[in-house]
Short mmCIF file of N, CA, C and O in Angstrom, two decimals:
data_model
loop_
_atom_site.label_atom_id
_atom_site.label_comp_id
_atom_site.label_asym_id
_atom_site.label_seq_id
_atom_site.Cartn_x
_atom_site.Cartn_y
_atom_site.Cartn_z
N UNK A 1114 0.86 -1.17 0.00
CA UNK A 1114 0.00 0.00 0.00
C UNK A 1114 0.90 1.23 0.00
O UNK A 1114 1.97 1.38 0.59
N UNK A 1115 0.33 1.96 -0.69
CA UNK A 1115 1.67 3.55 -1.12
C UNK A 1115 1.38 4.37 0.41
O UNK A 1115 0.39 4.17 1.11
N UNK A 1116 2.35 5.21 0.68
CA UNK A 1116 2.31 5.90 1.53
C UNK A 1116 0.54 6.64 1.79
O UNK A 1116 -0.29 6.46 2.68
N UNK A 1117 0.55 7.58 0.41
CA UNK A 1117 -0.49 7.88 0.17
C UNK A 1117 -2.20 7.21 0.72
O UNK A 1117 -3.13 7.72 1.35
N UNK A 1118 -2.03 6.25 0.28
CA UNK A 1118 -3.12 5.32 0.46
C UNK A 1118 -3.31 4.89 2.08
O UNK A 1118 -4.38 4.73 2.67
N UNK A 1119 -2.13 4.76 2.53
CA UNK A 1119 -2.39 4.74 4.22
C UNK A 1119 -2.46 6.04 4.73
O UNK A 1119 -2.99 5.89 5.83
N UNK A 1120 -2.23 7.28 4.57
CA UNK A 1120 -2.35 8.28 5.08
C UNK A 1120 -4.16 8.26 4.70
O UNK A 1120 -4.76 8.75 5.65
N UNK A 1121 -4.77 7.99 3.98
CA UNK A 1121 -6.40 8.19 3.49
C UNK A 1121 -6.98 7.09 4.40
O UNK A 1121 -8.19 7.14 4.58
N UNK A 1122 -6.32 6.17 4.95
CA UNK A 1122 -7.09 4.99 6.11
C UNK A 1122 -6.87 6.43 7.30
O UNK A 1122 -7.85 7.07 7.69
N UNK A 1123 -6.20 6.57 7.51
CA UNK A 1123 -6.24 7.57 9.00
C UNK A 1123 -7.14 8.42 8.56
O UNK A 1123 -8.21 8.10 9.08
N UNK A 1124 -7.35 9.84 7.48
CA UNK A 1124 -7.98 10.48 7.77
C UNK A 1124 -9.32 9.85 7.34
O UNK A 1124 -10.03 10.83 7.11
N UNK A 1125 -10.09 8.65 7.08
CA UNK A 1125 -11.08 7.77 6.82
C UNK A 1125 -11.35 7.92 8.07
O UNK A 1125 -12.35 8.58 8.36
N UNK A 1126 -10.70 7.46 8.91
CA UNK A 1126 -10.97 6.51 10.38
C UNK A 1126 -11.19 8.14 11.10
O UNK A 1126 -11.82 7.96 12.14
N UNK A 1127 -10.90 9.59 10.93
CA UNK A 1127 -10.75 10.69 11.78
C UNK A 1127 -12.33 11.26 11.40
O UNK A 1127 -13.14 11.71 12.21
N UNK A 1128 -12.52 11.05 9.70
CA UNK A 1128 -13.86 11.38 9.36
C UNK A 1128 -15.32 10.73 10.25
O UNK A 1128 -16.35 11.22 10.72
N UNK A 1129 -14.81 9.60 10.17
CA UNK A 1129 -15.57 8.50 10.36
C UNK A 1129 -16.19 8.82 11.90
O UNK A 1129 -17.36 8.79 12.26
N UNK A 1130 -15.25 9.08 12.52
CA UNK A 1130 -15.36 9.48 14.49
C UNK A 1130 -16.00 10.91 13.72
O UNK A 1130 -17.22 10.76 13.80
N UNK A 1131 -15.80 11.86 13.21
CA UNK A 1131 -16.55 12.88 13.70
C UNK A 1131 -18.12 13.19 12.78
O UNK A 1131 -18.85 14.16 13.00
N UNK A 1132 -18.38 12.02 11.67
CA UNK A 1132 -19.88 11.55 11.45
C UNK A 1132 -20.47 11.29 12.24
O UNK A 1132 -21.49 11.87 12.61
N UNK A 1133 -19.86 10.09 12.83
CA UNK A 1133 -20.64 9.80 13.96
C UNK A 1133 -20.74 10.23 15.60
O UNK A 1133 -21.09 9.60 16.59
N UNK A 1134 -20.16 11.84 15.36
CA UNK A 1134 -20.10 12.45 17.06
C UNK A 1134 -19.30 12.20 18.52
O UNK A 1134 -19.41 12.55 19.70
N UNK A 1135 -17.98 10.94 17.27
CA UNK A 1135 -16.93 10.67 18.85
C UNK A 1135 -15.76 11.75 18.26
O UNK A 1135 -15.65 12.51 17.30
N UNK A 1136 -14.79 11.24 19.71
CA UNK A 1136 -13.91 12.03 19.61
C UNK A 1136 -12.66 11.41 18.52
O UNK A 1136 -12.78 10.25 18.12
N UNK A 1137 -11.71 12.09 18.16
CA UNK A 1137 -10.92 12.20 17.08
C UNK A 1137 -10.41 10.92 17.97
O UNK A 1137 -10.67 10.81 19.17
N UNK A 1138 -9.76 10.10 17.30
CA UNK A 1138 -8.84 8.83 17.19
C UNK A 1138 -8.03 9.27 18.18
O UNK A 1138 -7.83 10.47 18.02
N UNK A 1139 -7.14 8.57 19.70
CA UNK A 1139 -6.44 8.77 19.92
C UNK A 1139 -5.31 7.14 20.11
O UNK A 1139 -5.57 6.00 20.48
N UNK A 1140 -4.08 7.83 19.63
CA UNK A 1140 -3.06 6.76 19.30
C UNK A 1140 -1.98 6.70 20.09
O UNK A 1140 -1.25 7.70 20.13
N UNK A 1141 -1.59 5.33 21.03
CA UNK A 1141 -0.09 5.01 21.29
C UNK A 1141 0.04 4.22 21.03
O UNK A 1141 -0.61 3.17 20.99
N UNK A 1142 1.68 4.74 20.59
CA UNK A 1142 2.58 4.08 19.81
C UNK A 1142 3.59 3.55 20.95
O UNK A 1142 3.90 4.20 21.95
N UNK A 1143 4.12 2.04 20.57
CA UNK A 1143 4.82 1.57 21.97
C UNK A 1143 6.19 1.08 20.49
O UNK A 1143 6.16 0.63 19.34
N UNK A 1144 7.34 1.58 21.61
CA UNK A 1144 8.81 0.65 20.74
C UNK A 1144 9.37 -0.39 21.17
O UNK A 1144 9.45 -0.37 22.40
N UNK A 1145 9.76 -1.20 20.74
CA UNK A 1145 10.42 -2.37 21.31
C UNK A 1145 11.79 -2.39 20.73
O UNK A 1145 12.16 -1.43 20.06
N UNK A 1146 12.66 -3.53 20.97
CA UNK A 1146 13.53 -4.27 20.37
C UNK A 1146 14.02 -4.33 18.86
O UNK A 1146 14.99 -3.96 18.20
N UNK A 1147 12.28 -5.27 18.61
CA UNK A 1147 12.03 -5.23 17.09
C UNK A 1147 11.21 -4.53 16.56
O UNK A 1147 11.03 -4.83 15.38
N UNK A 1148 10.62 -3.71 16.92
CA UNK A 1148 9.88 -2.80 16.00
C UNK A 1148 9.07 -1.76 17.08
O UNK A 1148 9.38 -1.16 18.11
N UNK A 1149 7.89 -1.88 16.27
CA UNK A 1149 6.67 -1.17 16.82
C UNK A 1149 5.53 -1.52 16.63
O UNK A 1149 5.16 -2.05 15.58
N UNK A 1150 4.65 -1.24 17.79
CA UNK A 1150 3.12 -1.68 17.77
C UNK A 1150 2.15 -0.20 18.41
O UNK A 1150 2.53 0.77 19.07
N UNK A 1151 0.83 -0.57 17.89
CA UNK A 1151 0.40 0.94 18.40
C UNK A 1151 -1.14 -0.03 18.56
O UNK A 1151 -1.39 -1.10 18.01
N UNK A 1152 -2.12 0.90 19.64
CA UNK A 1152 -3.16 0.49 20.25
C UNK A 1152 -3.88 2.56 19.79
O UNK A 1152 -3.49 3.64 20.24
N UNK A 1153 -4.81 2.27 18.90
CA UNK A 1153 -5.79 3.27 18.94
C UNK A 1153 -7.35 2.91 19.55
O UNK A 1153 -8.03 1.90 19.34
N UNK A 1154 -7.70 4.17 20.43
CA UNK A 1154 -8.67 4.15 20.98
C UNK A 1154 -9.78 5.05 20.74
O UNK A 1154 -9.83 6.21 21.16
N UNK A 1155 -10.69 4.45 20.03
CA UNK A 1155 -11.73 4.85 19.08
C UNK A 1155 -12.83 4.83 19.74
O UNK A 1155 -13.20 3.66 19.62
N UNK A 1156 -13.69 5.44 20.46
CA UNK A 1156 -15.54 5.47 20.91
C UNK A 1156 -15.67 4.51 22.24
O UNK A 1156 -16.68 3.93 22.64
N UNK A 1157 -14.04 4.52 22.96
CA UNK A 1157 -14.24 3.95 23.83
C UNK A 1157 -13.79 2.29 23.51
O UNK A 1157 -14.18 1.33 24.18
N UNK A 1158 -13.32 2.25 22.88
CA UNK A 1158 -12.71 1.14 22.42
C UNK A 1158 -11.40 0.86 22.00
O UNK A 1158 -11.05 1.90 21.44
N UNK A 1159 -10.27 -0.12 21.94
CA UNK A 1159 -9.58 -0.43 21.77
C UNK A 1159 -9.19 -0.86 20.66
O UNK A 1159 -10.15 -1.49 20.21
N UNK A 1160 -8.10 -0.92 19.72
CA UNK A 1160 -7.79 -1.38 18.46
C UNK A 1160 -6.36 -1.56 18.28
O UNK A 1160 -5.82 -0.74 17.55
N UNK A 1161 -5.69 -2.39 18.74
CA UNK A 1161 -4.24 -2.72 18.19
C UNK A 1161 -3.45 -3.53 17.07
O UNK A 1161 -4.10 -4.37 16.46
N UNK A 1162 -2.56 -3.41 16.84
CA UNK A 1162 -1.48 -3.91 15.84
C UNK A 1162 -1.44 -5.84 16.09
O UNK A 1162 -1.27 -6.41 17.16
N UNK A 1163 -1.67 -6.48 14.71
CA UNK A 1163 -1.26 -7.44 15.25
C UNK A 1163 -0.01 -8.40 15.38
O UNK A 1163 0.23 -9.49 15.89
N UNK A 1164 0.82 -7.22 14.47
CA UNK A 1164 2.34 -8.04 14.74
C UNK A 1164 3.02 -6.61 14.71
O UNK A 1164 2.48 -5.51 14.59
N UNK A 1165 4.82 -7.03 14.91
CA UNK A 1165 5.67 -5.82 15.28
C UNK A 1165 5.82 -5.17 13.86
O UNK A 1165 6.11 -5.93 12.94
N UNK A 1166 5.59 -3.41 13.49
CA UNK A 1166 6.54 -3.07 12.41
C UNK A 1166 7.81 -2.51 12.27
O UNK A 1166 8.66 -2.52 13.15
N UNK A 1167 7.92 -2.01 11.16
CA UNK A 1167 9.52 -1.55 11.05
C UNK A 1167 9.68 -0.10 11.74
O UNK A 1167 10.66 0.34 12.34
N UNK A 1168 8.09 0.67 11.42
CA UNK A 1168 8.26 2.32 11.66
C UNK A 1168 6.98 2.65 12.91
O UNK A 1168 5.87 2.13 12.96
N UNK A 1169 7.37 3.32 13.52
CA UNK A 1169 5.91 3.94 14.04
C UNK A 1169 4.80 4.15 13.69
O UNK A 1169 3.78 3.86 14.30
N UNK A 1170 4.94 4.96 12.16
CA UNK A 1170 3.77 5.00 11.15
C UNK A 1170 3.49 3.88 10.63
O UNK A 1170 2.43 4.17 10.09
N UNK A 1171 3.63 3.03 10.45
CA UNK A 1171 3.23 1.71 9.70
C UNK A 1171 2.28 0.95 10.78
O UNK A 1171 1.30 0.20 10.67
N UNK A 1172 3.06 1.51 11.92
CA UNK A 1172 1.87 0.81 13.40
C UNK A 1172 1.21 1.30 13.23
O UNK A 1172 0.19 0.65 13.05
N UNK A 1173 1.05 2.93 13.10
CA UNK A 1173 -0.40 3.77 13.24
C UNK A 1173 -1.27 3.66 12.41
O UNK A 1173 -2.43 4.03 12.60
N UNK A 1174 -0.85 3.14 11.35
CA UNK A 1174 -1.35 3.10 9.86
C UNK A 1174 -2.10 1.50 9.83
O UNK A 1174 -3.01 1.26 9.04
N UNK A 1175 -1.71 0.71 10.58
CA UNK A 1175 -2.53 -0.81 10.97
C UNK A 1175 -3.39 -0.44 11.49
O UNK A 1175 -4.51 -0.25 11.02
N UNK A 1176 -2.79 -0.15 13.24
CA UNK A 1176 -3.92 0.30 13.81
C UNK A 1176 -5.60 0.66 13.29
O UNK A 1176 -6.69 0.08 13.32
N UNK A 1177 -5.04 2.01 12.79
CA UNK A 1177 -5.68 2.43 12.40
C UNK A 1177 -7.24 1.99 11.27
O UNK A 1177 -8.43 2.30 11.20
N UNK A 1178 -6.14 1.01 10.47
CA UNK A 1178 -7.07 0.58 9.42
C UNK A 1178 -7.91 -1.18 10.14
O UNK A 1178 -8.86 -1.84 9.74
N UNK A 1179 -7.16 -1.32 11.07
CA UNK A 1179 -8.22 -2.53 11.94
C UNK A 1179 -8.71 -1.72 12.79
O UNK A 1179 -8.51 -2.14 13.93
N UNK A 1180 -9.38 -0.53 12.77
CA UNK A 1180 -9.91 0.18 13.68
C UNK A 1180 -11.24 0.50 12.82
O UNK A 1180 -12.36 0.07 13.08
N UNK A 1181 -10.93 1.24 11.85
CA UNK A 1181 -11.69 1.35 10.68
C UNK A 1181 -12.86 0.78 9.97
O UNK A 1181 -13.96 1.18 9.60
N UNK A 1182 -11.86 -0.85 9.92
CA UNK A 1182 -12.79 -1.64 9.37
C UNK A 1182 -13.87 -2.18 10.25
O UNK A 1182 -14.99 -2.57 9.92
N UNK A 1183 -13.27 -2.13 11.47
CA UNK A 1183 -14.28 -2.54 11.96
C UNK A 1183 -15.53 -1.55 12.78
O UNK A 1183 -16.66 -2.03 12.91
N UNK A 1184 -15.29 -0.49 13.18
CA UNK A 1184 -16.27 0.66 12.96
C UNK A 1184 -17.06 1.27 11.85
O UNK A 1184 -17.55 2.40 11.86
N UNK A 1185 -17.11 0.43 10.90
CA UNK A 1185 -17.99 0.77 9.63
C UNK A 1185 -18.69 -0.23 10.29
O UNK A 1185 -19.88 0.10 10.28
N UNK A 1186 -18.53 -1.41 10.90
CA UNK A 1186 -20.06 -2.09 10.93
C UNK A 1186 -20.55 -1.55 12.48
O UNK A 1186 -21.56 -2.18 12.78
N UNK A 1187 -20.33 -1.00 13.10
CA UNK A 1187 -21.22 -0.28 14.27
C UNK A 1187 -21.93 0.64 13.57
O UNK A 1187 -21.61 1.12 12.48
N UNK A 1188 -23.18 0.95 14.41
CA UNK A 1188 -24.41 1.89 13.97
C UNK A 1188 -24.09 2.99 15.24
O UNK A 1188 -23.75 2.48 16.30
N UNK A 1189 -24.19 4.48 15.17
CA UNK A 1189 -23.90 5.62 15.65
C UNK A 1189 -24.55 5.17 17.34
O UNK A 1189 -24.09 5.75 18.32
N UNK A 1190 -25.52 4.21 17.48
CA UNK A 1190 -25.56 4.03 18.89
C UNK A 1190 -24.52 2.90 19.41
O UNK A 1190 -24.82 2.21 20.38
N UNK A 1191 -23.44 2.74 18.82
CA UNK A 1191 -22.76 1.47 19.19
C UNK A 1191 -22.91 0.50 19.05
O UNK A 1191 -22.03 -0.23 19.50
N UNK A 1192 -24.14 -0.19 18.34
CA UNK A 1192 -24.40 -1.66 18.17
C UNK A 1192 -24.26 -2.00 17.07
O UNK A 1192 -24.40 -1.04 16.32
N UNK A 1193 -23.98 -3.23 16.39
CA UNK A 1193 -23.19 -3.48 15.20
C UNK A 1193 -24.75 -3.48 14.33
O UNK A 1193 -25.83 -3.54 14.91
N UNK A 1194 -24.60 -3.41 13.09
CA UNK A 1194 -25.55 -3.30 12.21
C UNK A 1194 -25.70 -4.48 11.52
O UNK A 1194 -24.87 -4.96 10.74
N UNK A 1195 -26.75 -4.94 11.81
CA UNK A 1195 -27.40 -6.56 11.05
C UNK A 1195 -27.57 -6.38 9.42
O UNK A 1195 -27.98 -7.31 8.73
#
């Protein structure tokens, strides 16, 4: 995925929180050894990385987009949409 194209999952996922009346995405980023992992917290919820990357942004940029995908199927009261 081009740089480009992951920078449009974040501001997706920033749109997305303020359609539906939460607050903007907030993100930590943790370093290790071998890489990096990041945990964003979206509407009261949790969303992390599921393996280590090379950059910080590449964590935020997972994060982010398993955050995403899966807040398109919640409905604005929090319950997932049948």
């Amino acid at each position: 995925m081009c740089s480009l194209s992951r920078r449009h999952v974040i501001n997706q996922k920033i749109a997305l929180c303020r359609r539906r009346g939460w607050r903007d995405p907030f993100y930590e980023t943790y370093e290790s050894s071998t890489g990096y992992t990041c945990i964003v917290l979206v509407a009261g919820r949790e969303y992390g990385t599921d393996v280590v990357y090379e950059t910080d942004q590449l964590a935020r940029e997972n994060a982010a987009m398993r955050a995403f995908t899966t807040c398109q199927n919640y409905s604005v009261d929090g319950g997932m949409r049948t």
